[in-house]
């Protein structure tokens, strides 16, 4: 199985952004990356044992999570942020495969 060029580039950028957030903000000691691929979708999950995601009401949100959301949306996928089983943050991204069509316009 091979990914389309657009999907590969965008998933690589999503993974880089998520890992950059762990390095810059989480104060984590451990990070796990899980990749699940089946015939119809690819799922990335990044979990860490750091300080978790800030409360949106109390923290100024940077561009990183917004960029992840936009990239996932443009690939026709879904994202989820939450608490990791490791105690820190969890970023989960599911993207359908075979959808290397034109990007969906931002709303």
XYZ file of N, CA, C and O in Angstrom:
428
model
N 0.844 -1.175 0.000
C 0.000 0.000 0.000
C 0.890 1.238 0.000
O 1.908 1.284 0.669
N 0.487 2.231 -0.763
C 1.229 3.485 -0.751
C 0.248 4.635 -0.541
O -0.908 4.570 -0.948
N 0.750 5.662 0.106
C -0.049 6.867 0.327
C 0.136 7.800 -0.849
O 1.226 7.870 -1.429
N -0.904 8.545 -1.157
C -0.756 9.587 -2.155
C 0.204 10.647 -1.640
O 0.386 10.811 -0.422
N 0.838 11.357 -2.535
C 1.836 12.356 -2.152
C 1.259 13.406 -1.213
O 1.877 13.761 -0.200
N 0.076 13.905 -1.518
C -0.538 14.947 -0.680
C -0.820 14.428 0.723
O -0.530 15.090 1.719
N -1.389 13.230 0.815
C -1.682 12.646 2.118
C -0.400 12.421 2.905
O -0.323 12.736 4.103
N 0.618 11.906 2.247
C 1.899 11.655 2.920
C 2.499 12.948 3.465
O 2.929 13.006 4.621
N 2.515 13.984 2.665
C 3.093 15.258 3.095
C 2.313 15.825 4.278
O 2.892 16.258 5.281
N 0.990 15.825 4.180
C 0.185 16.408 5.252
C 0.278 15.600 6.546
O 0.359 16.175 7.639
N 0.275 14.267 6.463
C 0.420 13.454 7.670
C 1.797 13.636 8.306
O 1.920 13.668 9.534
N 2.817 13.789 7.478
C 4.160 14.053 8.003
C 4.178 15.384 8.743
O 4.748 15.492 9.841
N 3.550 16.391 8.198
C 3.503 17.706 8.849
C 2.685 17.666 10.140
O 3.024 18.326 11.123
N 1.597 16.899 10.147
C 0.796 16.738 11.358
C 1.638 16.077 12.449
O 1.659 16.529 13.598
N 2.340 15.016 12.094
C 3.177 14.308 13.063
C 4.285 15.216 13.596
O 4.541 15.266 14.796
N 4.915 15.968 12.717
C 5.962 16.906 13.152
C 5.427 17.952 14.122
O 6.069 18.285 15.112
N 4.257 18.492 13.816
C 3.671 19.518 14.672
C 3.331 18.942 16.046
O 3.598 19.561 17.072
N 2.742 17.751 16.062
C 2.397 17.118 17.339
C 3.655 16.843 18.163
O 3.686 17.107 19.373
N 4.704 16.335 17.534
C 5.951 16.066 18.260
C 6.632 17.357 18.698
O 7.210 17.421 19.789
N 6.552 18.376 17.885
C 7.097 19.679 18.268
C 6.402 20.195 19.523
O 7.049 20.743 20.428
N 5.083 20.015 19.602
C 4.343 20.433 20.790
C 4.791 19.665 22.025
O 4.911 20.240 23.108
N 5.044 18.367 21.876
C 5.535 17.570 23.008
C 6.881 18.111 23.475
O 7.103 18.332 24.672
N 7.784 18.366 22.542
C 9.131 18.830 22.886
C 9.095 20.218 23.509
O 9.759 20.467 24.513
N 8.312 21.132 22.936
C 8.312 22.525 23.391
C 7.480 22.788 24.644
O 7.823 23.645 25.447
N 6.370 22.072 24.790
C 5.399 22.472 25.805
C 5.091 21.443 26.888
O 4.634 21.821 27.959
N 5.301 20.159 26.620
C 4.758 19.128 27.503
C 5.609 18.840 28.732
O 5.099 18.344 29.718
N 6.920 19.115 28.657
C 7.812 18.715 29.744
C 7.686 17.211 29.998
O 7.655 16.752 31.132
N 7.587 16.450 28.908
C 7.366 15.003 28.983
C 8.691 14.253 29.060
O 9.719 14.705 28.559
N 8.633 13.091 29.672
C 9.772 12.174 29.709
C 9.617 11.072 28.658
O 10.602 10.511 28.205
N 8.375 10.753 28.305
C 8.085 9.695 27.346
C 7.015 10.149 26.353
O 6.115 10.891 26.709
N 7.156 9.643 25.144
C 6.194 9.918 24.087
C 6.030 8.632 23.281
O 7.012 7.956 22.979
N 4.796 8.290 22.970
C 4.509 7.117 22.143
C 3.792 7.561 20.880
O 2.905 8.414 20.932
N 4.173 6.946 19.767
C 3.523 7.201 18.488
C 2.923 5.884 18.016
O 3.627 4.873 17.931
N 1.637 5.900 17.745
C 0.929 4.715 17.266
C 0.405 5.022 15.878
O -0.213 6.067 15.660
N 0.638 4.108 14.948
C 0.144 4.254 13.580
C -0.623 2.990 13.228
O -0.084 1.884 13.321
N -1.871 3.172 12.864
C -2.733 2.056 12.477
C -3.209 2.319 11.058
O -3.732 3.400 10.765
N -3.009 1.337 10.197
C -3.411 1.488 8.797
C -4.287 0.300 8.419
O -3.935 -0.848 8.709
N -5.418 0.577 7.807
C -6.193 -0.495 7.202
C -6.536 -0.078 5.770
O -6.020 0.916 5.277
N -7.386 -0.804 5.130
C -7.663 -0.546 3.712
C -8.318 0.797 3.455
O -8.205 1.350 2.363
N -8.995 1.365 4.460
C -9.753 2.579 4.207
C -9.250 3.815 4.943
O -9.647 4.923 4.618
N -8.388 3.647 5.955
C -7.970 4.821 6.722
C -6.618 4.595 7.377
O -6.127 3.489 7.477
N -6.050 5.721 7.799
C -4.822 5.708 8.595
C -5.091 6.516 9.855
O -5.734 7.564 9.801
N -4.630 5.982 10.979
C -4.805 6.662 12.262
C -3.443 6.905 12.872
O -2.614 6.000 12.948
N -3.200 8.136 13.286
C -2.005 8.504 14.047
C -2.447 8.879 15.445
O -3.431 9.593 15.614
N -1.728 8.387 16.445
C -2.001 8.811 17.818
C -0.665 9.078 18.482
O 0.237 8.253 18.444
N -0.548 10.253 19.069
C 0.657 10.670 19.768
C 0.269 10.898 21.224
O -0.591 11.727 21.518
N 0.876 10.142 22.136
C 0.600 10.231 23.564
C 1.885 10.598 24.292
O 2.960 10.117 23.938
N 1.762 11.422 25.328
C 2.926 11.744 26.149
C 2.563 11.711 27.621
O 1.394 11.615 27.977
N 3.586 11.772 28.457
C 3.381 11.755 29.912
C 3.640 13.123 30.528
O 3.960 13.232 31.702
N 3.480 14.162 29.734
C 3.769 15.522 30.192
C 2.612 16.164 30.931
O 1.763 15.498 31.515
N 2.594 17.471 30.864
C 1.619 18.234 31.652
C 0.221 18.284 31.054
O -0.681 18.850 31.661
N 0.005 17.719 29.900
C -1.326 17.692 29.291
C -1.633 18.969 28.539
O -0.829 19.892 28.470
N -2.804 19.012 27.985
C -3.236 20.185 27.227
C -3.720 21.267 28.184
O -4.350 20.965 29.197
N -3.451 22.517 27.848
C -3.944 23.599 28.707
C -5.455 23.740 28.593
O -6.051 23.370 27.583
N -6.053 24.270 29.620
C -7.478 24.584 29.586
C -7.656 25.701 28.561
O -7.042 26.765 28.673
N -8.477 25.479 27.527
C -8.633 26.501 26.481
C -9.074 27.856 27.011
O -8.744 28.880 26.440
N -9.804 27.873 28.111
C -10.277 29.141 28.670
C -9.150 29.917 29.345
O -9.245 31.131 29.507
N -8.072 29.239 29.719
C -7.000 29.887 30.459
C -5.734 30.116 29.649
O -4.866 30.863 30.069
N -5.606 29.458 28.531
C -4.349 29.533 27.778
C -4.575 30.143 26.406
O -5.571 29.869 25.746
N -3.627 30.960 25.993
C -3.648 31.480 24.625
C -3.241 30.341 23.706
O -2.232 29.685 23.922
N -4.048 30.089 22.707
C -3.778 28.979 21.807
C -2.878 29.447 20.680
O -3.176 30.427 20.016
N -1.801 28.691 20.459
C -0.886 29.009 19.369
C -1.428 28.502 18.042
O -2.603 28.155 17.912
N -0.556 28.424 17.075
C -0.961 28.010 15.732
C -0.875 26.507 15.519
O -1.469 25.982 14.584
N -0.139 25.795 16.356
C 0.119 24.376 16.141
C -1.125 23.518 16.070
O -1.321 22.760 15.107
N -1.987 23.600 17.067
C -3.204 22.783 17.058
C -4.151 23.216 15.943
O -4.800 22.380 15.317
N -4.193 24.513 15.674
C -5.018 24.995 14.553
C -4.514 24.437 13.225
O -5.307 24.083 12.352
N -3.197 24.375 13.056
C -2.624 23.825 11.825
C -2.953 22.347 11.681
O -3.267 21.881 10.581
N -2.881 21.597 12.781
C -3.241 20.180 12.737
C -4.704 20.038 12.310
O -5.031 19.255 11.410
N -5.576 20.808 12.943
C -7.005 20.745 12.618
C -7.259 21.053 11.140
O -8.042 20.366 10.476
N -6.619 22.087 10.634
C -6.817 22.483 9.234
C -6.323 21.394 8.283
O -7.012 21.030 7.322
N -5.164 20.825 8.555
C -4.626 19.772 7.688
C -5.523 18.538 7.686
O -5.780 17.940 6.636
N -5.988 18.143 8.859
C -6.864 16.974 8.960
C -8.165 17.230 8.207
O -8.642 16.376 7.450
N -8.734 18.395 8.404
C -9.978 18.756 7.722
C -9.787 18.730 6.201
O -10.644 18.233 5.464
N -8.655 19.243 5.724
C -8.390 19.266 4.285
C -8.209 17.867 3.704
O -8.387 17.671 2.500
N -7.861 16.899 4.544
C -7.742 15.511 4.099
C -9.048 14.741 4.291
O -9.112 13.544 4.028
N -10.085 15.425 4.777
C -11.368 14.778 4.980
C -11.413 13.893 6.216
O -12.244 12.999 6.312
N -10.519 14.158 7.158
C -10.423 13.320 8.350
C -10.992 13.975 9.592
O -11.664 14.999 9.523
N -10.678 13.340 10.723
C -11.135 13.824 12.021
C -9.957 13.833 12.986
O -9.017 13.056 12.841
N -10.050 14.700 13.987
C -9.014 14.770 15.015
C -9.678 14.767 16.390
O -10.862 15.074 16.518
N -8.871 14.410 17.382
C -9.358 14.420 18.753
C -8.180 14.717 19.668
O -7.111 14.124 19.534
N -8.376 15.656 20.585
C -7.379 15.971 21.602
C -7.933 15.516 22.944
O -9.125 15.646 23.198
N -7.058 15.013 23.785
C -7.542 14.576 25.084
C -6.413 14.219 26.021
O -5.264 14.609 25.820
N -6.757 13.466 27.048
C -5.819 13.015 28.076
C -5.265 11.658 27.666
O -6.005 10.747 27.322
N -3.967 11.532 27.703
C -3.293 10.293 27.356
C -3.352 9.302 28.512
O -3.390 9.694 29.679
N -3.309 8.026 28.192
C -3.204 6.983 29.225
C -1.884 7.116 29.978
O -1.746 6.630 31.101
N -0.920 7.809 29.376
C 0.366 8.052 30.035
C 0.285 9.207 31.032
O 1.218 9.458 31.769
N -0.812 9.950 31.003
C -1.014 11.045 31.941
C -0.900 12.431 31.343
O -1.275 13.409 31.965
N -0.391 12.539 30.135
C -0.242 13.843 29.486
C -1.301 14.042 28.417
O -2.462 13.705 28.592
N -0.863 14.590 27.303
C -1.772 14.888 26.196
C -1.829 13.729 25.209
O -0.883 12.947 25.079
N -2.940 13.651 24.498
C -3.114 12.691 23.419
C -3.664 13.432 22.205
O -4.605 14.207 22.325
N -3.050 13.209 21.066
C -3.520 13.760 19.798
C -3.823 12.566 18.905
O -2.953 11.726 18.669
N -5.055 12.476 18.432
C -5.470 11.374 17.573
C -6.010 11.945 16.274
O -6.813 12.876 16.284
N -5.536 11.392 15.162
C -5.914 11.845 13.831
C -6.312 10.632 13.003
O -5.560 9.657 12.950
N -7.473 10.664 12.386
C -7.930 9.608 11.470
C -8.214 10.240 10.118
O -8.971 11.204 10.034
N -7.614 9.674 9.076
C -7.744 10.223 7.731
C -8.092 9.090 6.774
O -7.441 8.034 6.804
N -9.108 9.295 5.933
C -9.425 8.263 4.940
C -8.320 8.165 3.893
O -7.705 9.173 3.533
N -8.072 6.960 3.421
C -7.079 6.762 2.375
C -7.737 6.888 1.013
O -8.946 6.738 0.876
N -6.921 7.167 -0.008
C -7.448 7.301 -1.348
C -8.196 8.591 -1.577
O -9.032 8.677 -2.466
N -7.902 9.606 -0.764
C -8.614 10.880 -0.886
C -7.616 11.993 -1.171
O -7.515 12.957 -0.457
N -6.844 11.842 -2.240
C -5.853 12.856 -2.598
C -6.425 13.876 -3.562
O -5.758 14.372 -4.451
N -7.673 14.209 -3.384
C -8.311 15.200 -4.239
C -7.978 16.608 -3.759
O -7.216 16.807 -2.842
N -8.610 17.561 -4.378
C -8.391 18.968 -4.065
C -8.742 19.274 -2.600
O -9.705 18.727 -2.073
N -7.955 20.143 -1.929
C -8.256 20.470 -0.533
C -9.643 21.075 -0.356
O -10.147 21.763 -1.222
N -10.229 20.798 0.784
C -11.511 21.380 1.147
C -11.260 22.820 1.595
O -10.370 23.053 2.404
N -12.011 23.805 1.090
C -11.771 25.186 1.501
C -12.014 25.388 2.999
O -12.851 24.733 3.588
N -11.242 26.300 3.569
C -11.433 26.632 4.985
C -12.758 27.346 5.160
O -13.189 28.108 4.309
N -13.403 27.112 6.303
C -14.693 27.736 6.570
C -14.538 28.931 7.459
O -13.789 29.037 8.310
